[in-house]
Each structure stands twice: as C-alpha cells, then as structure tokens.
One Martini backbone bead per residue (centre of mass of N, CA, C, O) as a GRO file, in nm:
protein
  309
    1MET     BB    1  15.655   6.858  11.005
    2ASP     BB    2  15.747   6.539  10.938
    3ILE     BB    3  15.642   6.252  11.100
    4ASP     BB    4  15.799   6.027  10.947
    5ALA     BB    5  16.077   6.160  10.983
    6LEU     BB    6  16.066   6.169  11.292
    7ARG     BB    7  16.036   5.851  11.327
    8THR     BB    8  16.291   5.779  11.174
    9PHE     BB    9  16.502   5.931  11.348
   10VAL     BB   10  16.448   5.774  11.613
   11ALA     BB   11  16.513   5.496  11.521
   12VAL     BB   12  16.798   5.555  11.448
   13ALA     BB   13  16.889   5.659  11.723
   14GLU     BB   14  16.814   5.383  11.889
   15LEU     BB   15  16.961   5.159  11.672
   16GLY     BB   16  17.229   5.304  11.490
   17GLN     BB   17  17.074   5.214  11.203
   18PHE     BB   18  16.955   5.229  10.903
   19GLN     BB   19  16.865   4.934  10.858
   20ALA     BB   20  16.728   4.885  11.131
   21ALA     BB   21  16.507   5.107  11.067
   22ALA     BB   22  16.402   4.982  10.823
   23ASP     BB   23  16.293   4.717  10.956
   24GLU     BB   24  16.112   4.851  11.160
   25LEU     BB   25  15.932   5.024  10.932
   26GLY     BB   26  15.917   4.877  10.636
   27ILE     BB   27  16.166   4.997  10.470
   28SER     BB   28  16.407   5.140  10.306
   29GLN     BB   29  16.721   5.274  10.327
   30GLN     BB   30  16.668   5.495  10.130
   31ALA     BB   31  16.423   5.614  10.279
   32VAL     BB   32  16.561   5.685  10.538
   33SER     BB   33  16.784   5.873  10.434
   34LYS     BB   34  16.571   6.085  10.301
   35ARG     BB   35  16.418   6.171  10.560
   36VAL     BB   36  16.678   6.262  10.723
   37ALA     BB   37  16.769   6.474  10.516
   38GLY     BB   38  16.502   6.639  10.508
   39LEU     BB   39  16.514   6.722  10.804
   40GLU     BB   40  16.776   6.864  10.805
   41LYS     BB   41  16.701   7.077  10.589
   42HIS     BB   42  16.452   7.186  10.765
   43LEU     BB   43  16.660   7.277  11.005
   44GLY     BB   44  16.977   7.315  10.936
   45VAL     BB   45  17.089   7.042  11.061
   46ALA     BB   46  17.295   6.797  11.200
   47LEU     BB   47  17.170   6.481  11.360
   48LEU     BB   48  17.394   6.293  11.229
   49VAL     BB   49  17.677   6.075  11.277
   50ARG     BB   50  17.864   5.910  11.066
   51THR     BB   51  17.998   5.575  11.074
   52SER     BB   52  18.137   5.259  11.051
   53ARG     BB   53  17.903   5.155  11.271
   54GLY     BB   54  17.714   5.393  11.202
   55SER     BB   55  17.510   5.602  11.421
   56ARG     BB   56  17.513   5.926  11.569
   57LEU     BB   57  17.455   6.186  11.773
   58SER     BB   58  17.436   6.495  11.783
   59LEU     BB   59  17.367   6.778  11.955
   60ASP     BB   60  17.115   6.837  11.805
   61GLY     BB   61  16.991   6.547  11.815
   62GLN     BB   62  16.968   6.537  12.121
   63VAL     BB   63  16.770   6.763  12.146
   64LEU     BB   64  16.542   6.652  11.948
   65LEU     BB   65  16.467   6.358  12.071
   66SER     BB   66  16.279   6.446  12.316
   67HIS     BB   67  16.071   6.605  12.143
   68ALA     BB   68  16.008   6.384  11.936
   69LYS     BB   69  15.883   6.176  12.143
   70LYS     BB   70  15.653   6.370  12.234
   71VAL     BB   71  15.515   6.404  11.958
   72LEU     BB   72  15.458   6.103  11.911
   73ASP     BB   73  15.281   6.062  12.159
   74ALA     BB   74  15.068   6.279  12.075
   75VAL     BB   75  14.992   6.127  11.817
   76GLU     BB   76  14.900   5.870  11.939
   77GLN     BB   77  14.678   5.980  12.123
   78ALA     BB   78  14.512   6.119  11.885
   79GLU     BB   79  14.455   5.853  11.736
   80GLN     BB   80  14.317   5.698  11.977
   81ALA     BB   81  14.083   5.913  12.019
   82VAL     BB   82  13.950   5.848  11.720
   83ARG     BB   83  13.910   5.593  11.713
   84PRO     BB   84  13.703   5.346  11.694
   85GLY     BB   85  13.558   5.367  12.032
   86ALA     BB   86  13.759   5.565  12.192
   87ARG     BB   87  13.505   5.731  12.205
   88PRO     BB   88  13.219   5.855  12.274
   89LEU     BB   89  12.899   5.824  12.216
   90ARG     BB   90  12.694   6.069  12.069
   91VAL     BB   91  12.355   6.127  12.192
   92ASP     BB   92  12.052   6.244  12.103
   93VAL     BB   93  11.744   6.254  12.323
   94LEU     BB   94  11.599   6.546  12.357
   95ASN     BB   95  11.489   6.398  12.631
   96ARG     BB   96  11.526   6.247  12.948
   97ARG     BB   97  11.211   6.136  12.972
   98ILE     BB   98  11.188   5.984  12.715
   99ALA     BB   99  11.228   5.723  12.529
  100PRO     BB  100  11.518   5.748  12.410
  101ALA     BB  101  11.655   5.772  12.693
  102GLN     BB  102  11.542   5.483  12.799
  103ALA     BB  103  11.673   5.318  12.579
  104VAL     BB  104  11.978   5.406  12.626
  105TYR     BB  105  11.975   5.300  12.917
  106ARG     BB  106  11.916   5.007  12.847
  107PHE     BB  107  12.158   4.962  12.673
  108TYR     BB  108  12.370   5.024  12.891
  109SER     BB  109  12.276   4.807  13.090
  110ALA     BB  110  12.341   4.580  12.870
  111HIS     BB  111  12.643   4.756  12.823
  112PRO     BB  112  12.860   4.794  13.016
  113GLY     BB  113  13.113   5.040  12.950
  114THR     BB  114  13.000   5.203  12.719
  115PRO     BB  115  13.092   5.460  12.524
  116LEU     BB  116  12.876   5.726  12.654
  117ASP     BB  117  12.665   6.018  12.538
  118ALA     BB  118  12.391   6.171  12.668
  119VAL     BB  119  12.209   6.431  12.500
  120THR     BB  120  12.064   6.781  12.479
  121LEU     BB  121  11.985   6.966  12.236
  122ASP     BB  122  11.925   7.311  12.136
  123ILE     BB  123  11.697   7.193  11.890
  124GLU     BB  124  11.414   7.263  11.716
  125ASN     BB  125  11.463   7.041  11.484
  126ALA     BB  126  11.520   6.773  11.267
  127ALA     BB  127  11.688   6.925  11.053
  128GLN     BB  128  11.897   7.021  11.254
  129ALA     BB  129  11.980   6.754  11.363
  130ALA     BB  130  12.093   6.641  11.099
  131GLN     BB  131  12.316   6.861  11.071
  132ALA     BB  132  12.469   6.789  11.333
  133VAL     BB  133  12.558   6.526  11.235
  134LEU     BB  134  12.706   6.602  10.976
  135ALA     BB  135  12.904   6.793  11.162
  136GLY     BB  136  12.977   6.610  11.439
  137THR     BB  137  12.838   6.698  11.711
  138ILE     BB  138  12.714   6.422  11.657
  139ASP     BB  139  12.616   6.076  11.597
  140ALA     BB  140  12.315   6.101  11.705
  141SER     BB  141  11.944   6.100  11.651
  142PHE     BB  142  11.609   6.139  11.780
  143ARG     BB  143  11.367   6.168  11.504
  144ALA     BB  144  11.077   6.296  11.313
  145LEU     BB  145  11.175   6.228  10.993
  146PRO     BB  146  11.094   6.262  10.690
  147PRO     BB  147  11.200   6.081  10.420
  148GLY     BB  148  11.209   6.340  10.214
  149GLN     BB  149  11.429   6.503  10.451
  150VAL     BB  150  11.664   6.335  10.409
  151PRO     BB  151  11.992   6.386  10.381
  152ALA     BB  152  12.262   6.367  10.252
  153GLY     BB  153  12.464   6.127  10.469
  154ILE     BB  154  12.191   6.002  10.607
  155ARG     BB  155  12.082   5.760  10.839
  156ALA     BB  156  11.746   5.631  10.846
  157GLU     BB  157  11.580   5.489  11.134
  158ARG     BB  158  11.299   5.298  11.238
  159LEU     BB  159  11.346   5.199  11.602
  160LEU     BB  160  11.121   5.388  11.766
  161ASP     BB  161  10.809   5.332  11.903
  162SER     BB  162  10.561   5.543  12.070
  163PRO     BB  163  10.301   5.485  12.247
  164LEU     BB  164  10.019   5.628  12.348
  165GLU     BB  165   9.891   5.811  12.634
  166LEU     BB  166   9.663   5.867  12.892
  167LEU     BB  167   9.669   6.146  13.126
  168VAL     BB  168   9.504   6.144  13.449
  169GLY     BB  169   9.293   6.197  13.675
  170PRO     BB  170   9.058   6.068  13.910
  171GLY     BB  171   8.823   6.296  13.799
  172HIS     BB  172   8.806   6.176  13.526
  173PRO     BB  173   8.587   6.019  13.300
  174LEU     BB  174   8.840   5.810  13.202
  175ALA     BB  175   8.994   5.685  13.456
  176ASP     BB  176   8.844   5.380  13.445
  177GLU     BB  177   8.987   5.303  13.189
  178ALA     BB  178   9.167   5.066  13.005
  179ARG     BB  179   9.076   5.189  12.724
  180VAL     BB  180   9.133   5.428  12.447
  181ARG     BB  181   9.022   5.599  12.203
  182PRO     BB  182   9.089   5.871  12.017
  183SER     BB  183   8.797   5.957  11.949
  184ASP     BB  184   8.710   5.981  12.274
  185LEU     BB  185   8.868   6.276  12.296
  186ALA     BB  186   8.656   6.420  12.197
  187GLY     BB  187   8.599   6.723  12.389
  188HIS     BB  188   8.852   6.707  12.520
  189ARG     BB  189   9.114   6.845  12.728
  190ILE     BB  190   9.445   6.871  12.577
  191TRP     BB  191   9.741   6.930  12.758
  192ILE     BB  192  10.049   7.067  12.580
  193PRO     BB  193  10.284   7.236  12.686
  194GLY     BB  194  10.522   7.403  12.465
  195ILE     BB  195  10.450   7.392  12.178
  196ARG     BB  196  10.660   7.432  11.877
  197GLN     BB  197  10.672   7.579  11.604
  198GLY     BB  198  10.844   7.362  11.374
  199THR     BB  199  10.809   7.107  11.493
  200GLU     BB  200  10.752   6.755  11.490
  201TRP     BB  201  10.552   6.762  11.738
  202ALA     BB  202  10.356   6.972  11.614
  203ALA     BB  203  10.299   6.794  11.362
  204PHE     BB  204  10.185   6.556  11.515
  205TYR     BB  205   9.953   6.699  11.674
  206GLN     BB  206   9.813   6.804  11.428
  207ALA     BB  207   9.747   6.537  11.294
  208LEU     BB  208   9.594   6.401  11.521
  209SER     BB  209   9.363   6.622  11.537
  210GLU     BB  210   9.263   6.591  11.241
  211ASP     BB  211   9.207   6.269  11.238
  212PHE     BB  212   9.021   6.295  11.548
  213GLY     BB  213   8.909   6.551  11.649
  214LEU     BB  214   9.093   6.732  11.839
  215SER     BB  215   9.191   6.916  12.146
  216ILE     BB  216   9.499   7.076  12.146
  217ASP     BB  217   9.676   7.250  12.411
  218GLY     BB  218   9.972   7.467  12.362
  219LEU     BB  219   9.942   7.671  12.574
  220GLY     BB  220  10.151   7.814  12.732
  221PRO     BB  221  10.384   7.782  12.958
  222ASP     BB  222  10.658   7.562  13.055
  223PHE     BB  223  10.700   7.462  13.401
  224GLY     BB  224  10.674   7.153  13.395
  225ASP     BB  225  10.594   6.868  13.518
  226GLU     BB  226  10.483   6.936  13.810
  227VAL     BB  227  10.259   7.126  13.711
  228LEU     BB  228  10.114   6.931  13.532
  229LEU     BB  229  10.043   6.714  13.740
  230ASP     BB  230   9.899   6.892  13.936
  231ALA     BB  231   9.668   6.973  13.738
  232LEU     BB  232   9.563   6.685  13.699
  233ALA     BB  233   9.499   6.611  13.996
  234GLY     BB  234   9.282   6.869  14.017
  235SER     BB  235   9.123   6.755  13.770
  236GLY     BB  236   8.814   6.670  13.580
  237SER     BB  237   8.914   6.757  13.253
  238LEU     BB  238   9.213   6.711  13.233
  239ALA     BB  239   9.467   6.628  12.982
  240THR     BB  240   9.733   6.411  12.861
  241LEU     BB  241  10.013   6.312  12.649
  242VAL     BB  242  10.203   6.003  12.653
  243GLY     BB  243  10.454   5.796  12.649
  244SER     BB  244  10.505   5.461  12.740
  245GLY     BB  245  10.836   5.538  12.788
  246ASP     BB  246  10.780   5.755  12.970
  247ARG     BB  247  10.904   5.935  13.262
  248TYR     BB  248  10.705   5.952  13.553
  249LEU     BB  249  10.665   6.127  13.867
  250TRP     BB  250  10.445   6.097  14.157
  251PRO     BB  251  10.239   6.130  14.400
  252GLU     BB  252  10.030   5.900  14.525
  253ALA     BB  253   9.787   6.102  14.586
  254TYR     BB  254   9.714   6.183  14.297
  255GLY     BB  255   9.615   5.926  14.114
  256LEU     BB  256   9.727   5.885  13.840
  257ARG     BB  257   9.643   5.784  13.494
  258ARG     BB  258   9.747   5.530  13.264
  259ILE     BB  259   9.598   5.512  12.926
  260PRO     BB  260   9.573   5.329  12.661
  261LEU     BB  261   9.583   5.347  12.318
  262SER     BB  262   9.325   5.240  12.093
  263GLY     BB  263   9.173   5.210  11.774
  264PRO     BB  264   9.409   5.317  11.733
  265THR     BB  265   9.760   5.327  11.781
  266PRO     BB  266   9.951   5.587  11.861
  267LEU     BB  267  10.268   5.668  11.703
  268TYR     BB  268  10.588   5.772  11.785
  269PRO     BB  269  10.843   5.817  11.538
  270HIS     BB  270  11.158   5.724  11.597
  271VAL     BB  271  11.457   5.832  11.444
  272LEU     BB  272  11.770   5.719  11.360
  273LEU     BB  273  12.040   5.940  11.332
  274SER     BB  274  12.317   5.907  11.091
  275ARG     BB  275  12.601   5.856  10.952
  276THR     BB  276  12.721   5.762  10.681
  277GLY     BB  277  12.960   5.514  10.765
  278ASP     BB  278  12.957   5.485  11.054
  279SER     BB  279  13.204   5.294  11.280
  280HIS     BB  280  13.104   5.288  11.547
  281PRO     BB  281  13.053   5.030  11.767
  282ALA     BB  282  12.824   5.161  11.950
  283LEU     BB  283  12.624   5.207  11.714
  284ALA     BB  284  12.584   4.926  11.623
  285ALA     BB  285  12.488   4.824  11.902
  286LEU     BB  286  12.237   5.016  11.920
  287ARG     BB  287  12.086   4.934  11.668
  288GLU     BB  288  12.062   4.633  11.734
  289TYR     BB  289  11.904   4.669  11.992
  290LEU     BB  290  11.663   4.822  11.876
  291ARG     BB  291  11.589   4.594  11.656
  292THR     BB  292  11.537   4.365  11.868
  293SER     BB  293  11.333   4.546  12.067
  294LEU     BB  294  11.125   4.604  11.870
  295SER     BB  295  10.781   4.701  11.931
  296ARG     BB  296  10.447   4.649  11.833
  297PRO     BB  297  10.136   4.672  11.850
  298ASP     BB  298   9.853   4.536  11.849
  299GLY     BB  299   9.703   4.614  11.570
  300LYS     BB  300   9.606   4.919  11.492
  301VAL     BB  301   9.788   5.204  11.362
  302TRP     BB  302   9.926   5.544  11.405
  303ILE     BB  303  10.064   5.769  11.173
  304PRO     BB  304  10.180   6.018  11.009
  305GLY     BB  305  10.153   6.073  10.675
  306TRP     BB  306  10.463   6.215  10.666
  307MET     BB  307  10.609   5.921  10.738
  308ASN     BB  308  10.563   5.810  10.473
  309PRO     BB  309  10.711   5.721  10.175
   0.00000   0.00000   0.00000
C-alpha cells in the first residue's frame, strides 16, 4: 500500500476538501485526486463520497481511517528511530578494561546524555571488525588495522595511542625503576596469557618481541585478570605489559608496580573504524573528542612497522 496515498486520504478525511488537503501536503489538487483514486482502486472500494460542499467518508472510508492513522503513526516512529542521533551510537571497544573503553567512558562523562552503546563483540581480528562496521552491526570499532588493509567504505583514523607500561610485583628486579627501556626487558619473562594467533594484538606483540629481543609468553589459558595479578604479586621474575590507559584493580597488599616504558615508548595504535559518510552526530562528537584529547609521549616512540602507511 502506498504510504503517500494513505497520508493523502487521511488529510482529505480530516480536512473535508481536496484543495485543503493539497495545500496541507504541498501538492496539487490533481495529485490528491490521483492518489485517492489509486488507493480506492487498490482496495476495490469507494473511500470518499463527493458532495457539493466537499467530501465525506464512506462507511469503508470510516473503517480505514483509524487503521490508516495507526499505520502513519508507526511509519513516523520508524523514521524517528533511524534519523541521525535518534538511536544510540553503537561502538565496539574490544575489551571493557582497556584504553578504548576508558576513552569512550570519558567521552560520555564529558557529554552526559549522549545516546551511546559500548559493546564488546566476539570478533577475532581487525579485518572482521571492519566488516561488522560495513554491515551495520556496529557504527564504529577500535582496532589496530594496517592502512593497507582498510576496506573500501571504511574511514580509519588513528585517534588513540596507548603507551605500554610494565606491570610487576614488588619482588621483581625492575620493581623500583622509575622508567624502563624496552630493551631492558630482554631476558625477563613477560607473560601475556590468551594471545590468539591471527589477531592484531598477536601481530603487535610479535613485532615488539622481534624489534627488542623480548621473550613474550602467551601460552596457557587466560583465567582472567585476578589470576594474572595474583601471579605477579607472588613472583620475583614474572612481568606483564599493560596499556597506560588500561584499568586494573588489585588489593593494596599486592604492591604491584606500573612502570612506564621509554627510550622508545611502545604505543599500541588504536584506530577508530567507521563507515564512510556516517552522519551520526554522536560519532562526530566522539571523533572530535578523541582528536582534541589525543596526546603522544615526549621523545621517541615505537609502533609496529606494519602500521606505517
């Protein structure tokens, strides 16, 4: 059924004249007559009775009117639901503990009331996340996607760099250092459980290991942050790497130390992926917030070679 014809029928029914309906809808009287006639032909009934004073509803027209109004109300609600800014911006933050989730939270705190859904999709790698953005499953995602792998239709912006820190227990040989160079970690056991091959973070740590001669152990199941933090607290040799913006909480008695890496500072480059031409106002606001708050550490930095254009 033609929605425009239905809208025209309701206008004539409520105003009682074809010309008045034409003025209301901003079309010609001829167009009004044509739409109503088409609707009557489609339904096989006469909806209006023409009189010298205008038009009045037939019995069939009276029955249709209430249903037509409900249909038009539903159409209006549907249109409102998908207009830019009407629905929440759906952003994949990868993991609620790490820097993207914290950045999106800070954005929301600075813009309270912004329609926003922060989600963590069960997606293996950056390429799959980009496809989810293209498919409309999500509006945006934070991923370390090499420039040469950005598919057509995706806007990729490096707006969030996360400097790495060393996380160790109080008994670790480097626990009292104010800063540590990546090369100083050679020979130390760095445990990052749960690294999955084929993911961008596996490629990141592989490049880090190769460039600085590190031994990063990704073996063993990932039993969660509590198990990792407990192991660090009780070990004099175990260490792990975390982003400076990652959120970890542990008992005070653990005495864990977060030590910045510098000379150079390794950066995990989170790229904001979104659909080209996406006009959601919350996405524009998030992009501007990240752009104005983006900061990189002083001195030399390191990112994987595959992230360079």
